[in-house]
Short mmCIF file of C-alpha atoms and ligand atoms in Angstrom, two decimals:
data_model
loop_
_atom_site.label_atom_id
_atom_site.label_comp_id
_atom_site.label_asym_id
_atom_site.label_seq_id
_atom_site.Cartn_x
_atom_site.Cartn_y
_atom_site.Cartn_z
CA MET A 1390 -72.49 -20.29 10.52
CA THR A 1391 -71.95 -23.12 8.05
CA LYS A 1392 -68.45 -23.44 6.67
CA HIS A 1393 -67.73 -25.47 3.59
CA LEU A 1394 -65.16 -28.25 3.38
CA TYR A 1395 -63.52 -29.95 0.41
CA ILE A 1396 -61.59 -33.19 1.12
CA LYS A 1397 -59.48 -34.93 -1.51
CA THR A 1398 -58.37 -38.43 -0.54
CA PHE A 1399 -55.39 -40.13 -2.14
CA GLY A 1400 -54.46 -43.80 -1.76
CA CYS A 1401 -55.80 -46.57 0.44
CA GLN A 1402 -58.98 -47.43 2.32
CA MET A 1403 -57.28 -46.33 5.57
CA ASN A 1404 -57.12 -42.82 4.13
CA GLU A 1405 -60.74 -43.02 2.98
CA ARG A 1406 -61.83 -43.85 6.53
CA ASP A 1407 -59.57 -41.18 8.02
CA SER A 1408 -61.14 -38.62 5.64
CA GLU A 1409 -64.64 -39.67 6.78
CA ILE A 1410 -63.51 -39.27 10.41
CA MET A 1411 -62.02 -35.82 9.67
CA ALA A 1412 -65.28 -34.73 8.02
CA GLN A 1413 -67.25 -35.96 11.04
CA LEU A 1414 -64.88 -34.26 13.51
CA LEU A 1415 -65.13 -30.98 11.57
CA SER A 1416 -68.90 -31.15 11.27
CA GLN A 1417 -68.84 -30.35 15.00
CA GLU A 1418 -67.06 -27.09 14.06
CA GLY A 1419 -69.79 -26.22 11.57
CA TYR A 1420 -68.03 -27.59 8.47
CA LEU A 1421 -70.09 -29.30 5.81
CA ALA A 1422 -68.11 -31.62 3.50
CA ASP A 1423 -70.12 -30.59 0.47
CA ALA A 1424 -68.00 -28.09 -1.45
CA ALA A 1425 -65.92 -27.86 -4.60
CA VAL A 1426 -62.48 -26.27 -4.18
CA SER A 1427 -63.76 -22.93 -5.54
CA GLU A 1428 -66.42 -22.64 -2.80
CA ALA A 1429 -64.57 -24.25 0.10
CA ASP A 1430 -63.51 -22.40 3.27
CA LEU A 1431 -61.21 -25.31 4.07
CA VAL A 1432 -59.46 -27.70 1.67
CA ILE A 1433 -57.92 -30.89 3.08
CA LEU A 1434 -55.63 -33.06 0.96
CA ASN A 1435 -55.34 -36.47 2.64
CA THR A 1436 -52.20 -37.90 1.09
CA CYS A 1437 -50.61 -41.25 0.22
CA SER A 1438 -46.90 -41.98 0.02
CA ILE A 1439 -46.94 -45.68 -0.86
CA ARG A 1440 -45.59 -44.97 -4.37
CA ALA A 1441 -43.75 -42.03 -5.97
CA LYS A 1442 -46.66 -41.52 -8.38
CA ALA A 1443 -49.20 -40.92 -5.57
CA GLU A 1444 -46.92 -38.30 -4.02
CA GLN A 1445 -46.37 -36.53 -7.36
CA LYS A 1446 -50.13 -36.35 -8.00
CA PHE A 1447 -50.61 -34.73 -4.59
CA PHE A 1448 -47.90 -32.10 -5.04
CA SER A 1449 -49.18 -31.14 -8.49
CA LEU A 1450 -52.71 -30.60 -7.11
CA LEU A 1451 -51.32 -28.68 -4.13
CA GLY A 1452 -49.32 -26.48 -6.49
CA SER A 1453 -52.47 -25.68 -8.46
CA LEU A 1454 -54.14 -24.44 -5.24
CA ARG A 1455 -51.65 -21.55 -4.96
CA GLN A 1456 -53.78 -19.46 -7.38
CA GLU A 1457 -57.01 -20.23 -5.49
CA LYS A 1458 -55.36 -19.04 -2.28
CA GLN A 1459 -54.22 -15.82 -4.00
CA ARG A 1460 -57.79 -15.33 -5.30
CA ARG A 1461 -59.32 -16.05 -1.83
CA PRO A 1462 -56.72 -15.42 0.96
CA SER A 1463 -59.25 -16.52 3.63
CA LEU A 1464 -59.16 -20.06 2.21
CA ARG A 1465 -57.41 -22.52 4.55
CA ILE A 1466 -55.38 -25.39 3.10
CA ALA A 1467 -54.50 -28.45 5.19
CA VAL A 1468 -52.31 -31.41 4.26
CA ALA A 1469 -52.92 -34.72 6.09
CA GLY A 1470 -51.95 -38.36 5.65
CA CYS A 1471 -48.68 -40.12 4.90
CA VAL A 1472 -46.88 -37.39 2.90
CA ALA A 1473 -47.75 -34.91 5.69
CA GLN A 1474 -46.25 -37.37 8.20
CA GLN A 1475 -43.21 -37.93 6.01
CA GLU A 1476 -42.47 -34.29 5.09
CA GLY A 1477 -43.86 -32.34 8.06
CA GLU A 1478 -42.95 -28.61 8.03
CA HIS A 1479 -40.88 -29.01 4.85
CA ILE A 1480 -44.22 -28.78 3.06
CA PHE A 1481 -44.43 -25.10 4.14
CA GLU A 1482 -41.03 -24.43 2.54
CA ARG A 1483 -42.09 -26.04 -0.72
CA MET A 1484 -45.70 -24.80 -0.65
CA PRO A 1485 -45.92 -21.61 1.46
CA HIS A 1486 -49.67 -21.31 0.72
CA VAL A 1487 -50.36 -24.26 3.07
CA ASP A 1488 -51.76 -23.42 6.55
CA ILE A 1489 -51.85 -26.78 8.34
CA VAL A 1490 -49.85 -30.01 8.19
CA VAL A 1491 -51.19 -32.87 10.31
CA GLY A 1492 -49.73 -36.37 10.51
CA THR A 1493 -51.45 -39.76 10.62
CA GLN A 1494 -51.90 -39.75 14.42
CA GLN A 1495 -52.55 -36.01 14.76
CA PHE A 1496 -55.45 -35.37 12.38
CA TRP A 1497 -57.68 -35.69 15.46
CA GLN A 1498 -56.31 -32.29 16.50
CA LEU A 1499 -57.72 -30.55 13.39
CA PRO A 1500 -60.74 -28.93 15.15
CA ALA A 1501 -58.49 -27.45 17.91
CA ILE A 1502 -55.86 -26.29 15.39
CA LEU A 1503 -58.52 -24.56 13.26
CA ARG A 1504 -59.99 -22.85 16.32
CA ARG A 1505 -56.56 -21.48 17.24
CA LEU A 1506 -55.92 -20.19 13.72
CA GLU A 1507 -59.40 -18.65 13.56
CA GLN A 1508 -58.64 -16.86 16.88
CA GLY A 1509 -55.49 -15.46 15.25
CA LYS A 1510 -53.14 -17.57 17.39
CA GLY A 1511 -50.48 -18.08 14.74
CA ARG A 1512 -50.60 -18.17 10.91
CA ARG A 1513 -50.02 -21.84 10.44
CA GLU A 1514 -49.49 -25.09 12.39
CA VAL A 1515 -47.77 -28.46 11.99
CA ALA A 1516 -48.58 -31.50 14.15
CA CYS A 1517 -46.82 -34.71 13.15
CA GLY A 1518 -45.98 -36.45 16.41
CA LEU A 1519 -45.93 -40.26 16.10
CA ALA A 1520 -46.19 -41.94 19.51
CA LYS A 1521 -45.77 -45.67 20.30
CA ASP A 1522 -48.38 -45.38 23.06
CA PHE A 1523 -50.87 -43.51 20.90
CA VAL A 1524 -54.45 -44.58 21.58
CA ILE A 1525 -56.90 -44.32 18.69
CA PRO A 1526 -59.63 -42.03 20.13
CA PRO A 1527 -63.06 -43.60 20.76
CA PHE A 1528 -64.44 -42.24 17.50
CA GLN A 1529 -67.72 -44.12 17.94
CA LYS A 1530 -68.65 -41.65 20.71
CA LEU A 1531 -68.79 -38.94 18.05
CA LEU A 1532 -71.04 -41.10 15.88
CA GLN A 1533 -73.30 -41.51 18.92
CA GLU A 1534 -73.58 -37.74 19.40
CA GLN A 1535 -74.18 -37.09 15.72
CA PRO A 1536 -76.11 -39.99 14.19
CA VAL A 1537 -76.17 -39.60 10.42
CA ALA A 1538 -78.02 -41.87 7.99
CA SER A 1539 -75.26 -43.69 6.10
CA SER A 1540 -75.31 -42.98 2.39
CA SER A 1541 -73.66 -46.31 1.67
CA PRO A 1542 -74.71 -49.83 2.78
CA SER A 1543 -70.99 -50.61 3.26
CA LYS A 1544 -68.58 -49.03 5.71
CA PHE A 1545 -64.97 -49.46 6.72
CA VAL A 1546 -64.19 -49.73 10.43
CA THR A 1547 -60.56 -49.08 11.37
CA ILE A 1548 -59.38 -51.66 13.94
CA MET A 1549 -55.71 -50.76 14.09
CA GLN A 1550 -53.08 -48.37 12.80
CA GLY A 1551 -49.44 -48.75 11.82
CA CYS A 1552 -47.32 -51.84 11.19
CA ASP A 1553 -44.36 -53.63 12.78
CA ASN A 1554 -43.27 -55.68 9.77
CA TYR A 1555 -40.84 -53.23 8.16
CA CYS A 1556 -40.99 -54.69 4.66
CA ALA A 1557 -37.93 -53.24 2.93
CA TYR A 1558 -39.90 -51.16 0.36
CA CYS A 1559 -42.74 -49.92 2.55
CA VAL A 1560 -43.30 -46.45 4.03
CA VAL A 1561 -46.13 -47.47 6.37
CA PRO A 1562 -44.02 -48.12 9.52
CA SER A 1563 -42.45 -44.66 9.14
CA THR A 1564 -45.64 -42.82 8.14
CA ARG A 1565 -48.18 -44.59 10.32
CA GLY A 1566 -45.91 -45.77 13.14
CA ARG A 1567 -45.90 -48.96 15.19
CA GLU A 1568 -48.91 -51.25 15.29
CA ILE A 1569 -51.63 -49.95 17.58
CA SER A 1570 -54.92 -51.85 18.01
CA ARG A 1571 -58.22 -50.26 18.99
CA PRO A 1572 -59.99 -51.63 22.05
CA VAL A 1573 -62.47 -54.37 21.16
CA VAL A 1574 -65.34 -52.50 22.87
CA ASP A 1575 -64.73 -49.39 20.68
CA ILE A 1576 -64.80 -51.45 17.48
CA LEU A 1577 -67.97 -53.36 18.39
CA GLU A 1578 -69.73 -50.15 19.52
CA GLU A 1579 -68.87 -48.49 16.22
CA VAL A 1580 -70.20 -51.45 14.23
CA GLU A 1581 -73.46 -51.45 16.24
CA LEU A 1582 -73.86 -47.71 15.60
CA LEU A 1583 -73.22 -48.08 11.89
CA VAL A 1584 -75.77 -50.90 11.70
CA ARG A 1585 -78.30 -48.62 13.42
CA GLN A 1586 -77.52 -46.04 10.71
CA GLY A 1587 -78.48 -48.51 8.00
CA VAL A 1588 -75.10 -50.08 7.21
CA LYS A 1589 -75.38 -53.73 6.18
CA GLU A 1590 -71.78 -54.59 5.27
CA ILE A 1591 -68.75 -53.98 7.48
CA THR A 1592 -65.10 -54.15 6.38
CA LEU A 1593 -62.60 -54.32 9.24
CA LEU A 1594 -59.56 -52.29 8.25
CA GLY A 1595 -55.89 -52.32 9.16
CA GLN A 1596 -52.47 -52.50 7.55
CA ASN A 1597 -52.05 -56.05 8.84
CA VAL A 1598 -55.29 -57.10 10.55
CA ASN A 1599 -53.95 -60.65 11.12
CA SER A 1600 -51.75 -59.35 13.92
CA TYR A 1601 -54.61 -57.58 15.69
CA GLY A 1602 -54.34 -58.70 19.29
CA SER A 1603 -50.58 -58.57 19.60
CA THR A 1604 -50.70 -54.87 20.46
CA ASN A 1605 -54.11 -54.74 22.09
CA PRO A 1606 -54.66 -52.55 25.11
CA VAL A 1607 -54.09 -54.58 28.27
CA ALA A 1608 -57.84 -55.05 28.62
CA ASP A 1609 -58.11 -57.05 25.40
CA LYS A 1610 -54.76 -58.77 25.50
CA ALA A 1611 -56.15 -62.22 24.75
CA THR A 1612 -58.34 -61.21 21.80
CA THR A 1613 -57.02 -62.46 18.45
CA PHE A 1614 -58.25 -61.17 15.10
CA ALA A 1615 -60.24 -64.39 14.60
CA ASP A 1616 -61.96 -63.70 17.96
CA LEU A 1617 -62.77 -60.14 16.91
CA LEU A 1618 -64.12 -61.40 13.57
CA LYS A 1619 -66.42 -63.88 15.36
CA MET A 1620 -67.67 -61.17 17.76
CA THR A 1621 -68.36 -58.77 14.89
CA ALA A 1622 -70.08 -61.44 12.80
CA ALA A 1623 -72.39 -62.21 15.75
CA LEU A 1624 -73.67 -58.63 16.01
CA PRO A 1625 -77.31 -58.32 14.88
CA GLY A 1626 -77.73 -56.62 11.50
CA VAL A 1627 -74.24 -57.37 10.13
CA LEU A 1628 -75.41 -59.03 6.93
CA ARG A 1629 -71.94 -59.11 5.41
CA LEU A 1630 -68.47 -58.96 6.88
CA ARG A 1631 -65.11 -58.41 5.15
CA PHE A 1632 -61.60 -57.43 6.23
CA THR A 1633 -58.38 -56.09 4.68
CA THR A 1634 -55.33 -56.19 4.60
CA SER A 1635 -53.50 -59.36 5.66
CA ASN A 1636 -49.86 -60.38 5.76
CA PRO A 1637 -49.51 -64.10 4.89
CA GLN A 1638 -46.96 -64.69 7.65
CA ASP A 1639 -49.58 -64.02 10.35
CA LEU A 1640 -52.38 -65.99 8.68
CA SER A 1641 -53.55 -68.57 11.24
CA THR A 1642 -55.60 -71.72 10.72
CA GLU A 1643 -58.05 -70.27 13.27
CA LEU A 1644 -58.58 -67.25 11.03
CA MET A 1645 -58.93 -69.35 7.86
CA GLN A 1646 -61.56 -71.54 9.59
CA CYS A 1647 -63.70 -68.41 10.00
CA PHE A 1648 -64.39 -68.61 6.25
CA ARG A 1649 -65.97 -72.05 6.88
CA ASP A 1650 -67.75 -71.21 10.12
CA LEU A 1651 -69.07 -67.63 9.71
CA PRO A 1652 -71.90 -67.55 7.13
CA ASN A 1653 -71.85 -63.74 6.86
CA LEU A 1654 -68.06 -63.62 6.26
CA CYS A 1655 -67.84 -62.96 2.50
CA PRO A 1656 -65.94 -65.54 0.38
CA HIS A 1657 -63.27 -63.09 -0.75
CA PHE A 1658 -59.77 -62.72 0.66
CA HIS A 1659 -57.10 -60.17 -0.29
CA LEU A 1660 -53.73 -61.79 0.50
CA PRO A 1661 -50.77 -59.73 -0.80
CA VAL A 1662 -47.89 -61.95 -1.96
CA GLN A 1663 -45.79 -59.19 -3.58
CA ALA A 1664 -43.43 -61.62 -5.40
CA GLY A 1665 -43.13 -65.31 -6.34
CA SER A 1666 -39.37 -65.72 -5.84
CA ASN A 1667 -37.99 -66.68 -2.42
CA ALA A 1668 -34.84 -64.66 -3.09
CA VAL A 1669 -36.91 -61.51 -3.73
CA LEU A 1670 -39.28 -62.19 -0.80
CA LYS A 1671 -36.21 -62.47 1.48
CA ARG A 1672 -34.78 -59.16 0.25
CA MET A 1673 -38.22 -57.56 0.65
CA HIS A 1674 -38.14 -58.76 4.28
CA ARG A 1675 -41.39 -60.64 3.70
CA LYS A 1676 -41.26 -63.38 6.31
CA TYR A 1677 -42.69 -66.25 4.28
CA THR A 1678 -41.67 -68.35 1.28
CA ARG A 1679 -43.65 -69.03 -1.91
CA GLU A 1680 -44.11 -72.61 -0.64
CA LEU A 1681 -45.64 -71.39 2.63
CA TYR A 1682 -47.87 -68.97 0.71
CA LEU A 1683 -49.10 -71.78 -1.58
CA ASP A 1684 -49.70 -74.03 1.45
CA LYS A 1685 -51.82 -71.33 3.09
CA VAL A 1686 -53.83 -70.88 -0.10
CA ALA A 1687 -54.46 -74.64 -0.26
CA GLU A 1688 -55.50 -74.71 3.40
CA LEU A 1689 -57.80 -71.71 2.91
CA ARG A 1690 -59.47 -73.41 -0.08
CA SER A 1691 -59.95 -76.55 2.00
CA PHE A 1692 -62.14 -74.49 4.35
CA ARG A 1693 -63.94 -72.47 1.62
CA PRO A 1694 -63.37 -73.97 -1.85
CA GLU A 1695 -65.21 -71.21 -3.76
CA ILE A 1696 -63.31 -68.35 -2.05
CA ALA A 1697 -62.20 -65.57 -4.45
CA LEU A 1698 -58.56 -64.57 -3.96
CA SER A 1699 -56.87 -61.30 -4.86
CA THR A 1700 -53.35 -60.09 -4.19
CA ASP A 1701 -50.75 -57.33 -4.50
CA VAL A 1702 -47.58 -57.73 -6.59
CA ILE A 1703 -44.50 -55.55 -7.01
CA VAL A 1704 -42.43 -56.10 -10.16
CA GLY A 1705 -38.87 -54.90 -10.60
CA PHE A 1706 -37.80 -54.99 -6.93
CA PRO A 1707 -34.05 -54.29 -6.75
CA GLY A 1708 -32.08 -57.35 -7.81
CA GLU A 1709 -35.09 -59.08 -9.42
CA THR A 1710 -33.79 -61.29 -12.26
CA GLU A 1711 -35.76 -62.67 -15.21
CA GLU A 1712 -35.85 -66.03 -13.36
CA ASP A 1713 -37.22 -64.32 -10.24
CA PHE A 1714 -39.92 -62.69 -12.31
CA ALA A 1715 -40.75 -66.02 -13.92
CA GLN A 1716 -41.38 -67.27 -10.37
CA THR A 1717 -43.96 -64.50 -9.90
CA ILE A 1718 -45.71 -65.51 -13.12
CA SER A 1719 -45.66 -69.20 -12.16
CA LEU A 1720 -47.16 -68.34 -8.75
CA LEU A 1721 -49.93 -66.46 -10.55
CA GLU A 1722 -50.52 -69.58 -12.67
CA ALA A 1723 -50.55 -71.80 -9.56
CA VAL A 1724 -53.05 -69.69 -7.55
CA ARG A 1725 -55.04 -68.22 -10.50
CA PHE A 1726 -56.05 -65.10 -8.54
CA HIS A 1727 -59.43 -63.58 -9.42
CA GLY A 1728 -57.69 -60.22 -9.49
CA SER A 1729 -54.60 -58.34 -8.37
CA PHE A 1730 -53.11 -54.88 -7.87
CA SER A 1731 -49.67 -54.82 -9.46
CA PHE A 1732 -47.12 -52.02 -9.53
CA LYS A 1733 -43.57 -51.21 -10.59
CA TYR A 1734 -41.18 -50.91 -7.67
CA SER A 1735 -40.30 -47.30 -6.77
CA ASP A 1736 -37.88 -46.01 -4.12
CA ARG A 1737 -39.64 -44.52 -1.09
CA PRO A 1738 -38.17 -42.26 1.62
CA ASN A 1739 -37.09 -43.91 4.89
CA THR A 1740 -37.15 -47.43 3.39
CA ARG A 1741 -34.22 -49.88 3.33
CA SER A 1742 -34.61 -50.87 -0.33
CA ALA A 1743 -34.15 -47.25 -1.43
CA ALA A 1744 -30.47 -47.78 -0.59
CA PHE A 1745 -30.19 -51.08 -2.47
CA SER A 1746 -27.71 -50.78 -5.36
CA ASP A 1747 -29.00 -53.22 -7.97
CA LYS A 1748 -32.04 -51.31 -9.22
CA VAL A 1749 -33.92 -52.77 -12.18
CA ASP A 1750 -34.05 -50.68 -15.37
CA GLU A 1751 -37.31 -48.70 -15.73
CA GLN A 1752 -37.94 -50.13 -19.22
CA VAL A 1753 -37.54 -53.69 -17.91
CA LYS A 1754 -39.94 -52.92 -15.03
CA SER A 1755 -42.58 -51.60 -17.44
CA GLU A 1756 -42.21 -54.63 -19.70
CA ARG A 1757 -42.55 -57.06 -16.75
CA LEU A 1758 -45.59 -55.18 -15.39
CA GLU A 1759 -47.26 -55.36 -18.78
CA ARG A 1760 -46.59 -59.14 -19.01
CA PHE A 1761 -47.92 -59.73 -15.49
CA GLN A 1762 -51.06 -57.65 -16.02
CA SER A 1763 -51.94 -59.15 -19.39
CA ARG A 1764 -51.66 -62.69 -17.97
CA GLN A 1765 -53.69 -61.65 -14.91
CA ASN A 1766 -56.39 -60.17 -17.16
CA GLU A 1767 -56.66 -63.46 -19.07
CA ILE A 1768 -57.00 -65.41 -15.81
CA SER A 1769 -59.51 -62.91 -14.35
CA LEU A 1770 -61.75 -63.36 -17.39
CA GLU A 1771 -61.47 -67.17 -17.15
CA ARG A 1772 -62.31 -67.04 -13.41
CA ASN A 1773 -65.26 -64.73 -14.06
CA GLN A 1774 -66.57 -67.11 -16.75
CA GLU A 1775 -66.81 -69.78 -14.01
CA PHE A 1776 -69.84 -67.80 -12.71
CA LEU A 1777 -71.84 -68.21 -15.94
CA GLY A 1778 -75.19 -69.86 -15.19
CA LYS A 1779 -74.58 -69.61 -11.45
CA SER A 1780 -76.95 -67.79 -9.06
CA VAL A 1781 -75.07 -65.38 -6.81
CA GLU A 1782 -76.19 -63.22 -3.88
CA VAL A 1783 -75.69 -59.52 -4.65
CA MET A 1784 -75.86 -56.52 -2.32
CA VAL A 1785 -77.38 -53.59 -4.19
CA GLU A 1786 -75.12 -50.51 -4.26
CA GLY A 1787 -76.98 -48.26 -6.70
CA ARG A 1788 -77.65 -47.63 -10.41
CA GLY A 1789 -75.45 -49.31 -13.03
CA ASP A 1790 -75.06 -50.18 -16.75
CA ALA A 1791 -77.98 -52.62 -16.85
CA GLY A 1792 -80.14 -50.64 -14.41
CA LEU A 1793 -78.85 -51.73 -11.02
CA LYS A 1794 -75.36 -52.45 -9.77
CA GLY A 1795 -74.18 -54.38 -6.75
CA ARG A 1796 -71.43 -56.55 -5.34
CA SER A 1797 -71.34 -60.30 -4.89
CA GLY A 1798 -69.88 -61.96 -1.80
CA SER A 1799 -66.80 -62.76 -3.93
CA ASN A 1800 -66.37 -58.98 -4.38
CA HIS A 1801 -67.39 -58.93 -8.06
CA ILE A 1802 -69.31 -55.96 -9.46
CA VAL A 1803 -72.62 -57.30 -10.83
CA HIS A 1804 -74.91 -55.38 -13.22
CA PHE A 1805 -78.53 -56.48 -13.53
CA ALA A 1806 -82.02 -55.25 -14.31
CA GLY A 1807 -84.31 -54.87 -11.30
CA PRO A 1808 -87.19 -52.85 -9.82
CA ASP A 1809 -86.46 -49.15 -9.16
CA GLN A 1810 -87.67 -49.43 -5.59
CA LEU A 1811 -84.75 -51.70 -4.68
CA GLN A 1812 -82.62 -49.75 -2.22
CA PRO A 1813 -78.85 -49.90 -1.60
CA GLY A 1814 -78.18 -52.63 0.95
CA ALA A 1815 -80.90 -54.97 -0.37
CA LEU A 1816 -79.71 -58.56 -0.93
CA VAL A 1817 -80.98 -60.19 -4.14
CA MET A 1818 -80.16 -63.34 -6.13
CA VAL A 1819 -78.85 -62.85 -9.67
CA THR A 1820 -78.20 -65.55 -12.28
CA ILE A 1821 -75.05 -64.66 -14.22
CA ASN A 1822 -75.33 -64.69 -18.03
CA HIS A 1823 -72.33 -62.54 -18.99
CA ALA A 1824 -68.77 -62.42 -17.66
CA GLY A 1825 -66.46 -59.56 -18.46
CA GLN A 1826 -62.91 -58.80 -17.33
CA HIS A 1827 -63.90 -56.60 -14.41
CA SER A 1828 -67.59 -57.29 -13.83
CA LEU A 1829 -70.48 -59.71 -14.28
CA LYS A 1830 -74.01 -59.26 -15.69
CA GLY A 1831 -77.17 -61.24 -14.99
CA GLU A 1832 -80.90 -61.62 -14.42
CA MET A 1833 -82.42 -61.02 -11.01
CA THR A 1834 -84.24 -64.19 -9.83
CA LYS A 1835 -85.51 -63.07 -6.41
S1 SF4 B 2599 -46.91 -55.65 6.13
FE1 SF4 B 2599 -47.76 -54.23 4.65
S2 SF4 B 2599 -48.00 -52.28 5.71
FE2 SF4 B 2599 -46.63 -53.57 6.92
S3 SF4 B 2599 -44.56 -52.97 6.29
FE3 SF4 B 2599 -45.19 -54.74 5.05
S4 SF4 B 2599 -46.11 -53.89 3.18
FE4 SF4 B 2599 -45.99 -52.25 4.72
#
């Protein structure tokens, strides 16, 4: 009997991939991830705890599900992801209509937990163990058993979980645990399977992919991330390769050279800097200086001059002065990022900075964020205008404003007119004739 599943994913790409894995695991139990909340037999909220706002959004949605549960008592509600890991069984106290709480290493247990509850063994379950020696299950085996035609030409492939860097503001080490790398063979098998399912573009995913290798299973001890990138790029059918996210401190010359040597490695790099002031970087426990960051950017551009750079920035970290913030703006001016994700600092549970005394006033944080974002928007438009008249390779993703929409190697959204028979995953050349803040437009040439 088919059961219907609704999954709501909050936060990062790691969560998106985990949600896809949960849907695939549960499809073996007869669940189809095709329902709206009102028709679902099972609702999963896959949560994010990186900022207070993400957690608030989750709890308000969860609260609204109380009525649905009263209307349909057979409905099962599961909470997964980083807030589940962080709060565990306290979620039952706050939201008694929840049936299952699974942490970031335990969501693999969902099918077994559901079977137990369906057999009447208990009313609800919590599984939030976080083990140092956790091994990411060979998920690709499941893909093998259940080949599905991929709806998207692009797929994320998780290569590791957790992080050992303990940046002072970050929840990841406490919600996703210590760094654990997947065996190389599992990653390459999964990529080959996805390519057989029609995927053309692979994004290797991890909290800090640059340190892949340091926690590899004994078998792959010597494999660095640059090695893994080269092996993945060499697999037949991988037309495009990307990766995210990187910590600048572990960025090696060997890895940067991949942008020169691997033709299918896309010329876009997301390199979070977080702040431009050395004093703030030190208090954030980011183990690099602005000078080192700028040197790495210069070295990267020496290997791939046209590379598009994006970053993450936190404004208003405790103790941040106006001079410190000016350093962040001047770093933005120096690098001229194509884009960035910028946020106001917020205290997070189990982080060191939550206990820091010299918090920045909320009003000041908002004002600094507004100044940073408006300058970034100006620079993004100027960088996008550099594409005018240029011919760029675009991977078709689907319909868009001008007919078709796709993504350039530099990770820009490109709208263009083209034949209806062009399918997602097709690579076409487009000459850019319009540059906007967040996207480009052009004419297809071939
Ligand atoms: S490197 Fe990234 S994921 Fe790891 S602790 Fe720092 S901010 Fe968090």
